[in-house]
């Protein structure tokens, strides 16, 4: 029994070395989202949240980008770096929230609210981005909506984040689409109340993709990068993080001196766990699955992201060299 554990570890280490070597030989940069398995994070050149990784994709000299995240993230990297080859090791890795709205749904929603500009969360397809006026991430959503010269705004597809922006900007009227993140919505307000009683000294931190009933109970609400930064900079020792397991694991690994708890069940995004050292190796070797975006979608979708980048100059928090 003990022997087989040692053998598997040795195999993993060998595979880790092979992935690194192949990436170097083929001039591939590996970009990995923080929700990925830790082994896929460790082998990456850069680890970060979706926007930071896209910016990294734009800046890299590598000819090929292996993107270990969900489909819309790899698409966003392609939109920002159309001349590069972007690979998604496992094509099943989609985002159910992004899939809750398509172009026809958005056109119908726009008809209900004529004249209102459309802000789309980055968790959306390139086609939906092409049909929107400006993109946002969970880090900059409030600033983006605030910047618009309109009292009414359409916000798609995430109702958790949309309600958070509405709460922060009561002077605006947001028309919020009915999409949501099935992972973050696994967290219930009853569980948060229970943890508050169990750990009265803990600081409760929530991602805005949670059910508003959940984030209303938190002491701090922030995006993936803001949650990481908050824990890093906060003097508090006990934190309860209401977000995905990958972020919690990474924070626990990076800050062993802090006491990090979460809730039960621990929310896990299965779509983020498809990539592995095995399929990453094969994807780089055989150059699959390439993200292709037709030009009639690529050009307007890119403009939607570029408008966001003009307004929001996001700081990089951990999209730095990983080794
Ligand atoms: P980030 O944009 O913070 O990386 O998050 C994307 C996501 O899917 C969160 O659930
Ligand atoms: Fe999509 Fe939610 Fe998974 Fe993020 S955690 S990729 S929003 S399903």
XYZ file of C-alpha atoms and ligand atoms in Angstrom:
341
model
C 0.000 0.000 0.000
C 2.683 2.458 1.090
C 4.725 1.436 -1.962
C 1.917 2.362 -4.393
C 1.572 5.844 -2.837
C 5.311 6.415 -3.316
C 5.133 5.156 -6.886
C 2.260 7.502 -7.756
C 4.146 10.464 -6.286
C 7.220 9.564 -8.322
C 5.093 9.276 -11.470
C 3.501 12.669 -10.814
C 6.913 14.261 -10.319
C 8.148 12.745 -13.555
C 5.058 13.978 -15.399
C 5.460 17.423 -13.837
C 9.022 17.575 -15.251
C 7.835 16.344 -18.648
C 5.124 19.021 -18.861
C 7.640 21.738 -17.990
C 10.181 20.457 -20.498
C 7.644 20.137 -23.328
C 6.267 23.624 -22.634
C 9.786 25.052 -22.813
C 10.674 23.200 -26.022
C 7.467 24.312 -27.766
C 7.478 27.892 -26.412
C 4.199 27.402 -24.549
C 3.107 29.460 -21.551
C 0.847 27.656 -19.045
C -1.785 29.895 -17.445
C -3.799 28.420 -14.597
C -6.822 29.706 -12.718
C -6.719 29.637 -8.929
C -9.699 27.200 -8.804
C -7.681 24.480 -10.562
C -6.240 21.424 -8.820
C -3.072 22.327 -6.907
C -0.884 20.135 -9.183
C -2.056 22.136 -12.219
C -1.358 25.357 -10.333
C 2.144 24.183 -9.406
C 3.107 23.354 -13.011
C 1.883 26.731 -14.351
C 3.969 29.696 -15.371
C 1.331 32.015 -13.971
C -1.572 31.521 -11.558
C -4.291 34.114 -11.108
C -7.893 35.079 -11.610
C -9.482 35.223 -15.049
C -8.717 38.808 -15.992
C -5.164 38.759 -14.692
C -4.470 35.627 -16.709
C -5.897 37.228 -19.831
C -3.609 40.189 -19.346
C -0.736 37.777 -18.922
C -1.819 36.078 -22.152
C -1.609 39.424 -23.918
C 1.865 40.170 -22.586
C 3.542 36.826 -23.145
C 6.134 36.226 -25.882
C 5.099 32.571 -26.080
C 3.495 31.449 -29.331
C 1.073 29.064 -27.642
C -1.004 29.520 -24.495
C -2.204 26.445 -22.594
C -5.097 27.782 -20.526
C -6.161 25.741 -17.498
C -9.445 27.410 -16.656
C -12.999 27.292 -18.013
C -13.977 27.924 -21.637
C -14.920 31.622 -21.335
C -11.530 32.360 -19.754
C -9.636 30.745 -22.629
C -11.885 32.664 -25.039
C -11.079 35.916 -23.227
C -7.357 35.164 -23.560
C -7.918 34.591 -27.291
C -9.851 37.874 -27.614
C -6.982 39.762 -26.026
C -4.308 37.877 -28.000
C -5.960 36.906 -31.303
C -2.646 36.170 -32.989
C -1.698 33.468 -30.461
C -2.808 29.859 -30.367
C -4.883 29.269 -27.215
C -5.422 25.692 -26.025
C -7.966 24.404 -23.506
C -6.752 20.939 -22.375
C -10.246 19.569 -21.620
C -13.015 21.066 -23.776
C -15.684 19.913 -21.268
C -14.476 22.648 -18.948
C -17.319 25.128 -19.371
C -19.009 27.544 -16.970
C -22.703 26.750 -16.319
C -23.383 30.372 -15.399
C -21.951 31.606 -18.718
C -24.140 29.020 -20.488
C -27.310 30.436 -18.857
C -27.476 33.213 -21.460
C -27.074 33.110 -25.232
C -27.325 35.821 -27.858
C -31.078 35.312 -28.437
C -31.762 35.537 -24.683
C -29.751 38.755 -24.495
C -31.502 40.305 -27.504
C -34.890 39.543 -25.935
C -33.766 41.016 -22.589
C -32.534 44.165 -24.363
C -35.947 44.588 -26.019
C -37.530 44.661 -22.541
C -35.238 47.541 -21.509
C -34.657 49.648 -24.629
C -31.804 52.133 -24.547
C -30.088 50.760 -21.446
C -26.398 49.903 -21.984
C -25.431 46.249 -21.456
C -22.714 45.287 -18.989
C -21.710 41.635 -19.297
C -19.792 39.808 -16.636
C -16.619 38.243 -18.032
C -18.308 34.883 -17.278
C -20.080 34.925 -20.641
C -19.430 33.609 -24.119
C -17.599 35.644 -26.761
C -20.917 35.854 -28.679
C -22.678 37.444 -25.672
C -19.735 39.811 -25.198
C -20.045 40.807 -28.863
C -23.694 41.752 -28.218
C -22.846 43.802 -25.082
C -21.522 47.331 -24.627
C -18.890 46.750 -21.967
C -17.490 43.841 -19.978
C -16.715 43.669 -16.254
C -15.125 41.326 -13.730
C -16.133 40.851 -10.115
C -13.232 43.135 -9.133
C -14.281 46.101 -11.265
C -18.073 45.616 -11.746
C -19.036 48.523 -9.459
C -16.572 50.926 -11.147
C -17.676 49.884 -14.629
C -21.409 50.392 -13.949
C -20.680 53.672 -12.162
C -18.723 54.941 -15.168
C -21.727 54.633 -17.498
C -23.570 57.787 -18.381
C -26.976 56.170 -17.930
C -29.285 55.809 -14.958
C -30.529 52.410 -16.206
C -28.171 49.538 -16.936
C -28.679 45.949 -18.103
C -26.471 43.523 -16.193
C -25.912 39.921 -17.400
C -25.745 37.067 -16.560
C -24.991 36.873 -12.802
C -27.747 37.951 -10.391
C -25.472 37.557 -7.323
C -22.916 40.059 -8.641
C -25.671 42.195 -10.196
C -27.425 42.572 -6.836
C -24.074 43.437 -5.211
C -23.511 46.235 -7.762
C -27.098 47.445 -7.221
C -26.491 47.521 -3.454
C -23.305 49.565 -3.930
C -24.894 51.947 -6.475
C -28.448 52.732 -5.288
C -28.531 55.741 -7.607
C -28.629 53.389 -10.650
C -31.454 51.099 -11.742
C -30.037 47.731 -12.785
C -32.015 45.270 -14.882
C -30.429 42.013 -13.763
C -30.570 38.761 -15.706
C -31.522 35.582 -13.869
C -28.209 33.674 -14.157
C -26.254 32.378 -11.185
C -23.261 30.278 -10.208
C -24.430 26.786 -9.148
C -21.234 26.355 -7.141
C -21.420 29.527 -5.043
C -25.176 29.079 -4.581
C -24.537 25.814 -2.716
C -23.688 28.003 0.283
C -26.795 28.624 2.372
C -27.547 31.503 4.704
C -28.449 28.946 7.435
C -24.930 27.499 7.238
C -23.373 30.971 7.450
C -25.517 31.753 10.520
C -24.355 28.498 12.101
C -20.672 29.302 11.461
C -21.166 32.809 12.886
C -22.332 31.219 16.136
C -19.577 28.548 16.095
C -16.780 31.076 15.427
C -17.909 34.507 16.669
C -14.345 35.850 16.389
C -13.969 34.929 12.687
C -14.078 37.406 9.807
C -16.584 36.136 7.213
C -15.605 36.828 3.604
C -17.903 36.185 0.623
C -17.582 36.204 -3.153
C -20.362 38.321 -4.753
C -21.389 35.324 -6.899
C -22.989 33.916 -3.727
C -26.736 34.209 -3.100
C -27.324 37.822 -1.890
C -28.804 36.326 1.310
C -25.325 34.873 1.881
C -23.116 37.852 0.994
C -25.372 40.170 3.062
C -24.232 38.179 6.117
C -20.510 38.618 5.359
C -18.095 41.134 6.906
C -16.286 41.597 3.598
C -17.460 40.974 0.026
C -14.869 40.741 -2.728
C -13.715 39.065 -5.905
C -11.262 36.174 -5.999
C -8.242 38.498 -6.031
C -9.743 40.822 -3.408
C -10.433 37.888 -1.058
C -6.826 36.709 -1.409
C -5.491 40.209 -0.790
C -7.829 40.788 2.156
C -6.575 37.666 3.954
C -2.957 38.447 3.093
C -3.144 41.986 4.466
C -5.535 41.500 7.366
C -4.215 41.164 10.888
C -7.089 38.815 11.810
C -6.194 35.155 12.323
C -9.528 33.393 11.760
C -11.353 33.695 8.448
C -14.365 31.903 7.016
C -14.207 32.021 3.220
C -17.469 31.698 1.293
C -16.106 30.778 -2.106
C -14.763 27.905 -4.181
C -12.559 25.178 -2.711
C -9.551 25.970 -4.976
C -9.250 29.502 -3.621
C -9.600 28.260 -0.038
C -6.889 25.597 -0.615
C -4.519 28.100 -2.187
C -4.965 30.594 0.660
C -4.414 27.810 3.219
C -1.229 26.775 1.400
C 0.132 30.326 1.045
C -0.730 31.520 4.574
C -0.223 28.558 6.935
C -0.113 30.927 9.905
C -3.765 31.976 9.317
C -6.723 29.947 10.461
C -8.915 29.463 7.367
C -12.302 27.773 7.624
C -15.151 27.432 5.162
C -18.670 26.008 5.170
C -20.311 22.629 4.663
C -20.676 21.463 1.960
C -17.469 22.999 0.669
C -18.450 24.491 -2.721
C -16.501 22.944 -5.549
C -16.743 23.838 -9.230
C -16.460 20.478 -11.032
C -15.889 22.248 -14.350
C -12.669 23.699 -13.014
C -11.236 20.288 -12.116
C -11.136 18.639 -15.559
C -7.595 19.716 -16.350
C -4.819 17.470 -15.051
C -1.098 17.000 -15.605
C -2.001 14.152 -17.974
C -4.354 16.023 -20.318
C -2.244 19.183 -20.091
C 0.750 17.213 -21.384
C -1.297 15.750 -24.257
C -2.864 19.122 -25.102
C 0.562 20.754 -25.433
C 1.983 17.786 -27.315
C -0.883 17.502 -29.826
C -1.958 21.167 -29.666
C -5.620 20.662 -28.760
C -8.276 21.950 -28.185
C -7.674 25.216 -29.969
C -10.035 28.117 -29.233
C -11.373 29.509 -32.502
C -13.574 32.620 -32.573
C -15.055 33.776 -35.902
C -13.967 37.275 -36.861
C -17.517 38.703 -36.859
C -17.702 37.813 -33.143
C -14.064 38.365 -32.249
C -13.913 42.031 -33.277
C -16.982 43.328 -31.339
C -16.274 41.023 -28.356
C -12.714 42.312 -28.149
C -14.004 45.906 -28.250
C -16.294 45.106 -25.282
C -13.290 43.919 -23.260
C -11.030 46.751 -24.430
C -13.633 49.294 -23.216
C -13.472 47.703 -19.776
C -9.665 47.771 -19.745
C -9.643 51.459 -20.609
C -11.678 52.166 -17.464
C -10.235 49.618 -15.114
C -6.520 49.295 -14.675
C -6.584 46.269 -12.440
C -3.651 45.618 -10.197
C -2.044 42.224 -10.455
C -2.068 40.303 -7.270
C -0.793 36.863 -7.942
C -0.491 36.557 -11.653
C 3.268 36.575 -11.282
C 5.914 33.937 -11.973
C 4.815 30.786 -10.191
C 8.177 29.232 -9.445
P -12.460 35.351 -11.425
O -12.877 36.251 -12.534
O -12.323 36.039 -10.139
O -11.250 34.589 -11.790
O -13.616 34.312 -11.158
C -14.208 33.647 -12.153
C -15.174 32.692 -11.608
O -15.678 31.885 -12.346
C -15.548 32.765 -10.202
O -16.481 31.792 -9.922
Fe -18.718 29.260 -13.457
Fe -19.322 29.239 -10.873
Fe -17.554 27.504 -11.835
Fe -16.958 30.106 -11.651
S -17.348 28.704 -9.970
S -16.544 28.760 -13.386
S -18.961 31.019 -12.126
S -19.760 27.629 -12.347
